[in-house]
Structures are given as structure tokens and as C-alpha cells.
mmCIF file of C-alpha atoms and ligand atoms in Angstrom:
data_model
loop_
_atom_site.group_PDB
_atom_site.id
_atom_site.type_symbol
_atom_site.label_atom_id
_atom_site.label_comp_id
_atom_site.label_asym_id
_atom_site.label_seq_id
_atom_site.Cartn_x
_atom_site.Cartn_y
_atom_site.Cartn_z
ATOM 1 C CA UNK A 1 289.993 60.049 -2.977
ATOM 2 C CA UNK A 2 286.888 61.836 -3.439
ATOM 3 C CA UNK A 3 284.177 61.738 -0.499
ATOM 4 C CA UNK A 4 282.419 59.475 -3.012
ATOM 5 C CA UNK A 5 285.056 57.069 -3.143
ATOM 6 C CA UNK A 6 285.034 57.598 0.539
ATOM 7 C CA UNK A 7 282.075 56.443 1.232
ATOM 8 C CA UNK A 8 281.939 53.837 -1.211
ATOM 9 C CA UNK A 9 285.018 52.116 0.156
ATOM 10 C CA UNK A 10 283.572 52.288 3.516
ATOM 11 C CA UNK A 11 280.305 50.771 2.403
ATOM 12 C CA UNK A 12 283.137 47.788 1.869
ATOM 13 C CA UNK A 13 284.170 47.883 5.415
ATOM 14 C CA UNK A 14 287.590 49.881 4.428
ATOM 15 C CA UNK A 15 288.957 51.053 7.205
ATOM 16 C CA UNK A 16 291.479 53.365 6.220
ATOM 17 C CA UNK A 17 288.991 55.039 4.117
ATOM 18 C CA UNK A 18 287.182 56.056 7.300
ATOM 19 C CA UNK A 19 290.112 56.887 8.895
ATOM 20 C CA UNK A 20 290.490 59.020 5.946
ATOM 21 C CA UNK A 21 287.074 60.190 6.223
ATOM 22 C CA UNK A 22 287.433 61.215 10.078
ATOM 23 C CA UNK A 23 290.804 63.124 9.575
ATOM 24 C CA UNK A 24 289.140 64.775 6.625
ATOM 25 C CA UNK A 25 286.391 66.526 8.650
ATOM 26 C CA UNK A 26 287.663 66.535 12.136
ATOM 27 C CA UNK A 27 288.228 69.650 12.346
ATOM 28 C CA UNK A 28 285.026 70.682 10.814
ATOM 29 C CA UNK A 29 282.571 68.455 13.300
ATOM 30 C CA UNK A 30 284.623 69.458 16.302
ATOM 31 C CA UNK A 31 283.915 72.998 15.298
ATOM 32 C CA UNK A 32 280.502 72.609 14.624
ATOM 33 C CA UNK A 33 279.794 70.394 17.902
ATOM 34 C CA UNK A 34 282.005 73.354 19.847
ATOM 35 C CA UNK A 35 279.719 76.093 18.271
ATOM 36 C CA UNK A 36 276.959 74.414 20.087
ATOM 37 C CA UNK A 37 278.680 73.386 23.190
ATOM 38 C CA UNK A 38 281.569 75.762 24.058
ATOM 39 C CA UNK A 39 283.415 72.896 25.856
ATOM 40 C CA UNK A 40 285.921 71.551 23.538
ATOM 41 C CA UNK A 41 286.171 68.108 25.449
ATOM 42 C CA UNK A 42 282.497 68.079 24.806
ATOM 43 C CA UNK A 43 282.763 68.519 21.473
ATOM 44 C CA UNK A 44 285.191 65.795 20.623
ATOM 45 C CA UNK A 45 282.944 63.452 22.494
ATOM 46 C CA UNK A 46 280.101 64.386 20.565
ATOM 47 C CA UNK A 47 282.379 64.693 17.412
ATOM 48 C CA UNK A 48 282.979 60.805 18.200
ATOM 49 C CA UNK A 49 279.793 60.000 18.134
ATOM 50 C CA UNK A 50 278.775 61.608 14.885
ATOM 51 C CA UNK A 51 281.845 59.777 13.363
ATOM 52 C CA UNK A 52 280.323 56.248 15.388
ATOM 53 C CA UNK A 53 277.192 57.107 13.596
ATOM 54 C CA UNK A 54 278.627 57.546 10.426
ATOM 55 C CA UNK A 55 280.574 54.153 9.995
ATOM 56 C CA UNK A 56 277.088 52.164 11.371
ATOM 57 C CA UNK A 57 274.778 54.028 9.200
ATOM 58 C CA UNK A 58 276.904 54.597 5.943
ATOM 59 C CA UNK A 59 274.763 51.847 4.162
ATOM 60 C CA UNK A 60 271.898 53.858 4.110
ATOM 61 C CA UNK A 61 273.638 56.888 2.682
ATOM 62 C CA UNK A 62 272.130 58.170 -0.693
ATOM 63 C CA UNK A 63 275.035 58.215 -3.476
ATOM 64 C CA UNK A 64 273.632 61.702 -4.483
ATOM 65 C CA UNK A 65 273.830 63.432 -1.255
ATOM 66 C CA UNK A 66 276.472 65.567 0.180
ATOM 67 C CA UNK A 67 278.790 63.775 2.805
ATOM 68 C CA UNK A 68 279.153 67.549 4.443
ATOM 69 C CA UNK A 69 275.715 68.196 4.508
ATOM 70 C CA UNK A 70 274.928 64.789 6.535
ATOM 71 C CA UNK A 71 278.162 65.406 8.769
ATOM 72 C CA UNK A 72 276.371 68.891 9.475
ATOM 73 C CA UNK A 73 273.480 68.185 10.370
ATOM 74 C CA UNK A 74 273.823 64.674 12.566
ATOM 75 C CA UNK A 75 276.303 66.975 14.396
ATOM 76 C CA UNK A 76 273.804 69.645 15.152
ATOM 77 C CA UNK A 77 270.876 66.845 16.366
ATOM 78 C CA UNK A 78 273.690 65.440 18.875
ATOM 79 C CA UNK A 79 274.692 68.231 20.177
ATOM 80 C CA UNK A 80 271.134 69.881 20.733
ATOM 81 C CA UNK A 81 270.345 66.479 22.209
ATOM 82 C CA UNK A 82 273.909 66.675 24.336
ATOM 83 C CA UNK A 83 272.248 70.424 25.484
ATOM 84 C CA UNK A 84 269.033 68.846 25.898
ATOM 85 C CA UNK A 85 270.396 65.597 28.043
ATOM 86 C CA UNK A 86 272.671 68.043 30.223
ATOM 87 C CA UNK A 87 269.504 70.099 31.162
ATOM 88 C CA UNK A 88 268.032 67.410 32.660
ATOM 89 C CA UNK A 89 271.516 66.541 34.463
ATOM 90 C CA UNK A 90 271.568 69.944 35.778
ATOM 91 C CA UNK A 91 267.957 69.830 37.216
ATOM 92 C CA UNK A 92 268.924 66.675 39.018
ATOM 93 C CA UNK A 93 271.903 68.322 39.910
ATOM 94 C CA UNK A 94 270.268 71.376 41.919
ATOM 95 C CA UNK A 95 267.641 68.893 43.325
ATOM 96 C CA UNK A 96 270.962 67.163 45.125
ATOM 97 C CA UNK A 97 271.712 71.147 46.182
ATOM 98 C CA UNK A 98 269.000 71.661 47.414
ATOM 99 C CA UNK A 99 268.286 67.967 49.618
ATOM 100 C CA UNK A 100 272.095 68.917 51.769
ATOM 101 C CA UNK A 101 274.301 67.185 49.170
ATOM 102 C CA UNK A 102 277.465 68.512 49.174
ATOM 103 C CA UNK A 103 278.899 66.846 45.924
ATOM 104 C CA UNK A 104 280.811 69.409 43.782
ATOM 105 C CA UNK A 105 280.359 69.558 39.875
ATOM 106 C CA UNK A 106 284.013 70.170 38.035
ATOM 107 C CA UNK A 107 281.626 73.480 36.530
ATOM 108 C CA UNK A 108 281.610 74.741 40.325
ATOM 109 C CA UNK A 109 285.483 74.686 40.937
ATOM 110 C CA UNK A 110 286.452 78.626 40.125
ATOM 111 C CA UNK A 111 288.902 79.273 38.085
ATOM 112 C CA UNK A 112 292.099 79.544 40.133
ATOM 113 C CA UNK A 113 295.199 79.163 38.314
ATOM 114 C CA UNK A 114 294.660 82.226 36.050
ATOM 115 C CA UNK A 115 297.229 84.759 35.626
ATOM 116 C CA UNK A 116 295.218 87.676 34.834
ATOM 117 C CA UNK A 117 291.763 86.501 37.094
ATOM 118 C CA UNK A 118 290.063 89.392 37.123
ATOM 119 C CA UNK A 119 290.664 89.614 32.990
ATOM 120 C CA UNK A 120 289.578 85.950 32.240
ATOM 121 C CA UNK A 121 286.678 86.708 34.961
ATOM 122 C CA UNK A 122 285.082 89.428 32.946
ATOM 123 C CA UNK A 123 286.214 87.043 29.600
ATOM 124 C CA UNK A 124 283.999 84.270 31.432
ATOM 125 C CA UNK A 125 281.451 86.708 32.349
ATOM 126 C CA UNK A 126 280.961 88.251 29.010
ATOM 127 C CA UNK A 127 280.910 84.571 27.167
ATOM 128 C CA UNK A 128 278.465 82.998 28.984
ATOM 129 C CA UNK A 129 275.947 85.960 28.709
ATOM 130 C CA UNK A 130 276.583 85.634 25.167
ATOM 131 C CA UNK A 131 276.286 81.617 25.423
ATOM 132 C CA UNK A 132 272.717 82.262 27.121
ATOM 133 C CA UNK A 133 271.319 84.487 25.020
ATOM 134 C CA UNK A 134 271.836 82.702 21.805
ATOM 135 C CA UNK A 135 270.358 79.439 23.662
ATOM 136 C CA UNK A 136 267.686 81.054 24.804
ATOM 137 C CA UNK A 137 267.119 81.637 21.023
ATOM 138 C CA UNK A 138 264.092 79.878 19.131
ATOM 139 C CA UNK A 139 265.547 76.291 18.268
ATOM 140 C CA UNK A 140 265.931 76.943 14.263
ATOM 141 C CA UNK A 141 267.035 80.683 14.715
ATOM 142 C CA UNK A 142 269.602 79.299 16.878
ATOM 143 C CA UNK A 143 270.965 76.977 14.737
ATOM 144 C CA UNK A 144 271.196 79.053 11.685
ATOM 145 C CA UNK A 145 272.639 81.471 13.800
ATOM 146 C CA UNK A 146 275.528 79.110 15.135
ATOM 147 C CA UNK A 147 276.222 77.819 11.897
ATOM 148 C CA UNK A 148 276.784 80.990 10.137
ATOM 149 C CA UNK A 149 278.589 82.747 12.786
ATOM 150 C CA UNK A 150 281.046 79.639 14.409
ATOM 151 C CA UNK A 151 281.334 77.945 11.458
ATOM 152 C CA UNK A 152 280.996 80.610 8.368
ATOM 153 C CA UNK A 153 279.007 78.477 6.508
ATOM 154 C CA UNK A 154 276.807 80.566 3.973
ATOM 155 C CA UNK A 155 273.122 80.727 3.770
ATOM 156 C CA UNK A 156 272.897 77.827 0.914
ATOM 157 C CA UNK A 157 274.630 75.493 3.089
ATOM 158 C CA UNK A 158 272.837 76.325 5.910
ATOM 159 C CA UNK A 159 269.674 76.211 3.941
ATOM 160 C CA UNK A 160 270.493 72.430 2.826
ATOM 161 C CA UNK A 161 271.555 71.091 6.447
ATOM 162 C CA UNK A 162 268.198 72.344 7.847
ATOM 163 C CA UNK A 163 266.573 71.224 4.661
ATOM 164 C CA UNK A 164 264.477 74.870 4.605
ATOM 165 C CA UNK A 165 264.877 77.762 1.772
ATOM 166 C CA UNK A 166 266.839 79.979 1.322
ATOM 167 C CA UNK A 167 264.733 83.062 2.178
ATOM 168 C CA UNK A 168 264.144 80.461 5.588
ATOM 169 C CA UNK A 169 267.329 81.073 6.313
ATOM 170 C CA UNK A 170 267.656 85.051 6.088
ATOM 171 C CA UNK A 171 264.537 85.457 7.636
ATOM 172 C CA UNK A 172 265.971 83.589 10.745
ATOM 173 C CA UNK A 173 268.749 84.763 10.564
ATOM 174 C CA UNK A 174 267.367 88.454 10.640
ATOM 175 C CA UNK A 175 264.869 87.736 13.185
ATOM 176 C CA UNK A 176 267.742 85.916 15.843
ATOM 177 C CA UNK A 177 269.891 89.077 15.181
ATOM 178 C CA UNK A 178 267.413 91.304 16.711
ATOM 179 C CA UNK A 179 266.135 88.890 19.353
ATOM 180 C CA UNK A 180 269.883 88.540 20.524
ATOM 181 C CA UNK A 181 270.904 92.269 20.214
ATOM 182 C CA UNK A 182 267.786 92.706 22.417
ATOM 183 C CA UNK A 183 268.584 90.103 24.916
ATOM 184 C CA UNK A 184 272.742 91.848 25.297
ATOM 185 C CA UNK A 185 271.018 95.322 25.759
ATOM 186 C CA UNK A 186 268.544 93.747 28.549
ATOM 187 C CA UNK A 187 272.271 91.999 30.307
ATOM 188 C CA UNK A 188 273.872 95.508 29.643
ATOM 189 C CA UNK A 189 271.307 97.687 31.880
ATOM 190 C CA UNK A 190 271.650 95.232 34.482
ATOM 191 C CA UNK A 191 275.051 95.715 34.991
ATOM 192 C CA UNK B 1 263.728 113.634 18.938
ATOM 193 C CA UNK B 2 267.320 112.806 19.754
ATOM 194 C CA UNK B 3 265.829 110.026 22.066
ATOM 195 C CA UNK B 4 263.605 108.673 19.111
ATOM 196 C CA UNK B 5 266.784 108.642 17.000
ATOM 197 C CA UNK B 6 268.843 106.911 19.536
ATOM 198 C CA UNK B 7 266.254 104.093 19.705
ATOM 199 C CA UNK B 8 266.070 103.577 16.019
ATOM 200 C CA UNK B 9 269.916 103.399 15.988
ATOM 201 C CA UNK B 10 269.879 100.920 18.864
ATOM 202 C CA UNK B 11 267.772 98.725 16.703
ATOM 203 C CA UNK B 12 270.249 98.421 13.902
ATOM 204 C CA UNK B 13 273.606 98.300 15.554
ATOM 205 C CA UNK B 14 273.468 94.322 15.188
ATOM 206 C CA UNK B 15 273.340 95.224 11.381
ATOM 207 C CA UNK B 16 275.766 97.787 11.406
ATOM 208 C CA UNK B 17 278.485 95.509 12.884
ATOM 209 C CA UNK B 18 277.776 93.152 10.328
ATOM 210 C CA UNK B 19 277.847 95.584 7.598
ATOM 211 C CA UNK B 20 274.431 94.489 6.196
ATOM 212 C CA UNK B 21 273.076 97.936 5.718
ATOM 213 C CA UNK B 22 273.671 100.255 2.978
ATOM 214 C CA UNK B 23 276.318 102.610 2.556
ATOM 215 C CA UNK B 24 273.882 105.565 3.192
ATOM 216 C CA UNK B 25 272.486 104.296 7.005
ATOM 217 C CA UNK B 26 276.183 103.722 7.971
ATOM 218 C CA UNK B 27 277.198 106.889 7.210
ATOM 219 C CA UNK B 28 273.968 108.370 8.927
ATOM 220 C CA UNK B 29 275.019 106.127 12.300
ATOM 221 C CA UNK B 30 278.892 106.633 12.194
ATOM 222 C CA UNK B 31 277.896 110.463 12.384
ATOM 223 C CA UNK B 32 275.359 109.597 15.410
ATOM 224 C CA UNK B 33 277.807 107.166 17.102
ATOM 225 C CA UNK B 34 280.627 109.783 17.098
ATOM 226 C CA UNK B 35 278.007 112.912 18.670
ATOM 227 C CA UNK B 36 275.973 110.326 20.859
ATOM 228 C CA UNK B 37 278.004 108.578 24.047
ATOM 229 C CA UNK B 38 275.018 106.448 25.098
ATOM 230 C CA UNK B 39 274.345 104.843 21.690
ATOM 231 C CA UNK B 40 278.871 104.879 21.539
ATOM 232 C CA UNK B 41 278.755 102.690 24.631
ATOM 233 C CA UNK B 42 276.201 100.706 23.529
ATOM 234 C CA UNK B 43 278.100 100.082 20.040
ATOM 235 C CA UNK B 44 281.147 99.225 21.800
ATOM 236 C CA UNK B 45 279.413 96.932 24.475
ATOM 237 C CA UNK B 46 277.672 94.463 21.558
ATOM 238 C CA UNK B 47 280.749 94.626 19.564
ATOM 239 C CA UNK B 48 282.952 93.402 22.371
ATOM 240 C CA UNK B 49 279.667 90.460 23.092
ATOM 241 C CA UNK B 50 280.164 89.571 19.925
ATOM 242 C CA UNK B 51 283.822 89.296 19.195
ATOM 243 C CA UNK B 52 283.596 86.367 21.952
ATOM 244 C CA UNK B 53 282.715 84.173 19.084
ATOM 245 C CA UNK B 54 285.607 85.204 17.245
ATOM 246 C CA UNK B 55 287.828 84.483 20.221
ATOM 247 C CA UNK B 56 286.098 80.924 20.547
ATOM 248 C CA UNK B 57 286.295 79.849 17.020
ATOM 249 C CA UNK B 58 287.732 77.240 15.309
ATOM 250 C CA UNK B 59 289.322 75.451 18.377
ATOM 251 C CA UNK B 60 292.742 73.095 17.778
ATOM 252 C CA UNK B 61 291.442 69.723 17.819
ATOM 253 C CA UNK B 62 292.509 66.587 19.319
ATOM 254 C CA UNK B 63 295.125 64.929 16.876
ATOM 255 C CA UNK B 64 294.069 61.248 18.484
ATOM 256 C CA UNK B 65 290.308 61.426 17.171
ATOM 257 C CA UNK B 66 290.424 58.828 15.309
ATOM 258 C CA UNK B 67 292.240 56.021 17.907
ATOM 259 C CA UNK B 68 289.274 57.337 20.300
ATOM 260 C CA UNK B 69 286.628 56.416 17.619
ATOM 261 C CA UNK B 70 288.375 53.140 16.569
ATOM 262 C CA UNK B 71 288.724 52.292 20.300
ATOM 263 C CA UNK B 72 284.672 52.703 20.555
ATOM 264 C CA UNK B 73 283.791 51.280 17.637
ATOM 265 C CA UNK B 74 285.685 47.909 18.885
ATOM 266 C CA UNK B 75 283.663 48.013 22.277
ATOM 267 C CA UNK B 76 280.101 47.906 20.463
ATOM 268 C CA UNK B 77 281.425 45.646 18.642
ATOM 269 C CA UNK B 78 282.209 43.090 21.417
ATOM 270 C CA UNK B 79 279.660 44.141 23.809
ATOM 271 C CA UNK B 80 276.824 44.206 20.839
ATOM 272 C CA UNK B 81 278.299 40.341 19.388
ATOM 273 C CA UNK B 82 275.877 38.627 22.550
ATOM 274 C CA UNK B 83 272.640 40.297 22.088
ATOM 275 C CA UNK B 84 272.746 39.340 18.162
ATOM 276 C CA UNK B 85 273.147 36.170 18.810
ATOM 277 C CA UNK B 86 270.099 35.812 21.169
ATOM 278 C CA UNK B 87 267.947 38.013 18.860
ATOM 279 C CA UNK B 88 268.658 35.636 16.267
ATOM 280 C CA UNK B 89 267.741 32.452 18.899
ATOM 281 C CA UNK B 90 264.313 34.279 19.022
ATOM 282 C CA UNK B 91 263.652 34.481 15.583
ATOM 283 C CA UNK B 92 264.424 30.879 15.632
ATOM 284 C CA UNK B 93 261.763 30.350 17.654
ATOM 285 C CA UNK B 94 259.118 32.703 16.573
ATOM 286 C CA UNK B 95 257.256 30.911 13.871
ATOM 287 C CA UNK B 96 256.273 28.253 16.522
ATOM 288 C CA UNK B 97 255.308 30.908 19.300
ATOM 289 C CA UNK B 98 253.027 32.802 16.706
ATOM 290 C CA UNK B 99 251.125 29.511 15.575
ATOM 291 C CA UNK B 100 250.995 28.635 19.564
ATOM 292 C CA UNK B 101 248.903 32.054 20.522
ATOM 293 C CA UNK B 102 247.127 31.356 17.040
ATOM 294 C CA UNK B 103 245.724 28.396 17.985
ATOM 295 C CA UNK B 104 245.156 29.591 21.993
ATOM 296 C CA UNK B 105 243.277 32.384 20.512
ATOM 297 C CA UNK B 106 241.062 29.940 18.227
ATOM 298 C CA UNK B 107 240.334 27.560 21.323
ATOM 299 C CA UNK B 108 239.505 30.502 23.212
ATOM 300 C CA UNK B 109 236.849 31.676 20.353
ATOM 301 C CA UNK B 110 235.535 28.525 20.208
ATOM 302 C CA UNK B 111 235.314 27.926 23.865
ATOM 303 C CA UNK B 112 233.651 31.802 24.487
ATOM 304 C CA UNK B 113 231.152 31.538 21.362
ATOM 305 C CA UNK B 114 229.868 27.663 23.036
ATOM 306 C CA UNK B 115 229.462 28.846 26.242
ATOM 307 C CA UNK B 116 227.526 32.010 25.648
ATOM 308 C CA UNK B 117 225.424 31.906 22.683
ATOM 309 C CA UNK B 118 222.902 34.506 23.817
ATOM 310 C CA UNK B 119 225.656 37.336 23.690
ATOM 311 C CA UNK B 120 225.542 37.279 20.019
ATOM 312 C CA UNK B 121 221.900 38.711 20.014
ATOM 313 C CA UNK B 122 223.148 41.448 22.602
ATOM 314 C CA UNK B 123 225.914 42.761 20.174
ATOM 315 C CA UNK B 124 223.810 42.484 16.981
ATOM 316 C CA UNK B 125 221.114 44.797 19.061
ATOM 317 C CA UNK B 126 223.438 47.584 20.448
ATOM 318 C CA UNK B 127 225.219 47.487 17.215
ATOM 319 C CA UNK B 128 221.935 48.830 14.922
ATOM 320 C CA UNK B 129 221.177 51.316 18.005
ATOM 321 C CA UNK B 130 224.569 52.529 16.934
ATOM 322 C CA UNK B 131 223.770 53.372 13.219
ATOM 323 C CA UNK B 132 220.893 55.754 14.366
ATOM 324 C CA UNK B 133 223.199 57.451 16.817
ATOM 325 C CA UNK B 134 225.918 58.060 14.195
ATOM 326 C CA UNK B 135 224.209 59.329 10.870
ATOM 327 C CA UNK B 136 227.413 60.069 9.787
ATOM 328 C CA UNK B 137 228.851 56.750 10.016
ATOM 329 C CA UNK B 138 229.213 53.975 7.387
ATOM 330 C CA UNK B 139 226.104 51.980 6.968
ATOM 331 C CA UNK B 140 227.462 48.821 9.388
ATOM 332 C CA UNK B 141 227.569 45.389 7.321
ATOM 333 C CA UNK B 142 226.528 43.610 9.924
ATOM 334 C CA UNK B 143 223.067 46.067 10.137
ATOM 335 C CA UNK B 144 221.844 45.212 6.532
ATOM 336 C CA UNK B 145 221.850 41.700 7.747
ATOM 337 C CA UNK B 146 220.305 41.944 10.517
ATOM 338 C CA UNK B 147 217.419 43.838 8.281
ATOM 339 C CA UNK B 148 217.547 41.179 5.497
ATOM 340 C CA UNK B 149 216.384 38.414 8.379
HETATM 341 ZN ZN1 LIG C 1 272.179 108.004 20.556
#
């Protein structure tokens, strides 16, 4: 079946054509979501949810359109939202710090049962100074940036999903280059 | 001078990892990187940042996906039957509430406009003070009949 067929079959409430449709792309939103979150169980809840959408929205998909493209880019909105949300959970979270509460977050607990600590240590290290810095990125610099390099999708692709041309997407993707080779090198003489 | 050429090489190492430049500038900073230990280290340093997103791609996924989203699919479904229902007992009802605060609003008119005739001089007043105020303003109806009187 063609995603066409897909879709049109799920328009008539066919179940196994969504199942179909999820084991499909799976892979692909989990990725995408992952890109984003680097937490996989994060990403297969959010992955969930852009499926969820998917079946309760399908009637207002155009014929014409790409079924990757939407995928793409109601995966991206959930899981900037998910970022977004998880801020705010975090504030709240150092406000309890701060007023004596001793509650522990599972992103405290160290990482114990390593074989190699101080190896996945530095590993940890060296990911989440590469995590920040492309967050700290300009929203659509970011994204371009995640999609191309996480999920290989070329510029034209990326140019659809963020609905922006073509030269957009080089010129953002040029410009978050430099700002993220500039914020490693500021991490770097820190160290 | 070697300084200035170190910064312009730190500039492009992004680019050089990606191969995006031409074959001429790579050759210009292999021959740099392999004289120059600082800009070497620096090379090696954002090459090993970002092979991290090699390491992190394309994660195995979770062959149950699909019971998960069936699973929540069925809860909105049961938890989301209720509410429809008394949406739809609303709209039942709405035609009768919206000729209800018709009809209150009417009574109220009616009621304001007997008890206080005189206010109706006091808006017509203010209202052509207005016009002079606002030259750029339209030309209020209500002003050309006050002038016609
Ligand atoms: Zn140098």
C-alpha cells in the first residue's frame, strides 16, 4: 500500500492501515523526536503522540501533501514543546531545591553501574556540552541543524518541513555551524 | 601572522570536517593542521564533539509502539465518550438560552432608554465634540443629523 492508500483507508477508520502506517515510520519519528530529545524513552512518548495526532487529525489531511513531510514536522512542534514544557518543570524543580526539599529527580541519580565510569563520564560530559550548545541555538537554525545532522535529511526536505526556501535552509544551516563551532571552542578553553 | 592564520583556520574547521570547502582550502589547512599543534588540538577536540551525534543516531526502537498507541487511543476514547455527550446536551439547549439574553437585553434597553431620556442629548453632544477632535476620523452618521435638525 502506498502512503496514499494509507491514509485513505484510515480516513475509513482502518485500523490495520494505521498500524501499517505507525510500523512504517516508527523508526523515522522516534529518530527525529530523539534528535531533539536525546532520551529515547522520551522520544517514544512523544513519537506516540505524533502517531495519536495523526489518527485524530487524518481528516483534515490534504490528498496532495506528503505524509513524511507532516510526520516531520508535527514531530519537531512536540518535541520543541516537550523541551519547552520540561523547562518550566525544571524551574519548578530548583525552586523545590532551593525551599529544603529533598526530593531526588531520576536525572540526579549518577551513573553507577558503568563498567568503564570514568569513560562513559567524559562520554556524558562531552554529549551534553554538545546537547547545550545546539539548544542554545536560534530556534530555526536549530532545527535545520537537527534534522540534517540526526536524521540526514537533505536541504529540500528540510526546506518543505519548515515550509522556508531552499537558500533558507543553507543560510541556517551555515550560520548554526559557526555559532556552534564557536560555542565548543568557548567549552574547550574552559576546560 | 601565524596567529592571524590560526584564527582564520579556526573559523573554518566546522567546514572542513564536513568537507564543504574546496579542494584548494583543504589542502591549504591539512598542511597548517599537520605544522600547527594548537589549531591540531582544536581539530581533534570539535571532531570528537561532533562524532557524539554519530554515536547517538538512529536509536533501536521499541518493537511494541504500536500496542502503546492503540492502548492510548482506547483511553481518549472512553474518557472523551462523557464530555461529548454533555456538549451535545448544551447545544440542545442553546437556541433557547440565546433568545432568553435576547430578550433580557431588549427589556433592559427599553427599561434604560424610559427611565433616562435626558442621556440621549448628553451622548449626541460629546459625540460632535468628538468629530472636531479627530479630523481624521469618519464624518460620524449620527453628526450630520444632529446638523440637519
Ligand atoms: Zn594554527
Amino acid at each position: 500500500m502506498t502512503d496514499k492508500d494509507l491514509i485513505k483507508a484510515i480516513k475509513n477508520n482502518d485500523q490495520q492501515a494505521f498500524k501499517q502506517l505507525v510500523e512504517n515510520n516508527q523508526q523515522l519519528v522516534v529518530n527525529i523526536c530523539n534528535g531533539f530529545l536525546h532520551n529515547i524513552a522520551d522520544a517514544e512518548d512523544i513519537a506516540q503522540e505524533v502517531f495519536i495526532e495523526i489518527f485524530l487529525s487524518v481528516n483534515k489531511f490534504r490528498e496532495d501533501a506528503k505524509l513524511s513531510t507532516w510526520l516531520y514536522r508535527i514531530a519537531v512542534n512536540k518535541s520543541l514543546n516537550h523541551i519547552r514544557n520540561n523547562k518550566k518543570h525544571k524551574i519548578l524543580n530548583s525552586i523545590d531545591n532551593i525551599s529544603g526539599s529533598d526530593k531526588k529527580t531520576e536525572n540526579d541519580l549518577p551513573d553507577v553501574n558503568a563498567s568503564q565510569p570514568e569513560k562513559i563520564i567524559e562520554d556524558k560530559e562531552q554529549s551534553e556540552i554538545l546537547n547545550y550548545s545546539i539548544n542554545t541555538l536560534a530556534k530555526n537554525q536549530k532545527i535545520a541543524f537537527t534534522l540534517n545532522k540526526y536524521d540526514d535529511l537533505s536541504y529540500k526536505q528540510i526546506s518543505e518541513i519548515m515550509g522556508v526556501s531552499l537558500s533558507s535552509v543553507e543560510s541556517l544551516m551555515h550560520r548554526a555551524k559557526k555559532n556552534l563551532q564557536k560555542k565548543l571552542f568557548h567549552f574547550y578553553q574552559k576546560k | 601572522m601565524q596567529k592571524m592564520k590560526c584564527k582564520s583556520i579556526h573559523k573554518k574547521l566546522i567546514f572542513f570536517i564536513d568537507g564543504e570547502l574546496s579542494s584548494n582550502k583543504n589542502q591549504k589547512i591539512e598542511e597548517h593542521l599537520s605544522t600547527c599543534q594548537e589549531c591540531s588540538k582544536l581539530y581533534q577536540e570539535l571532531k570528537s564533539s561532533l562524532n557524539v551525534i554519530e554515536k547517538e543516531k538512529n536509536p533501536k526502537t521499541n518493537p511494541y509502539l504500536y500496542t502503546r498507541i492503540k492502548q492510548r487511543l482506547d483511553d481518549i476514547n472512553e474518557s472523551s465518550s462523557k464530555p461529548i455527550f454533555a456538549i451535545q446536551q448544551i447545544k440542545l439547549f442553546q437556541p433557547a438560552l440565546v433568545s432568553f439574553i435576547i430578550g433580557l437585553g431588549i427589556f433592559i434597553g427599553i427599561s434604560i432608554g424610559n427611565f433616562y431620556p435626558l442621556e440621549n442629548n448628553n451622548i449626541a453632544e460629546s459625540q460632535s465634540e468628538q468629530y472636531y477632535i479627530n479630523d481624521l476620523q469618519q464624518e460620524h452618521v449620527e453628526y450630520f443629523l444632529l446638523n440637519n435638525e
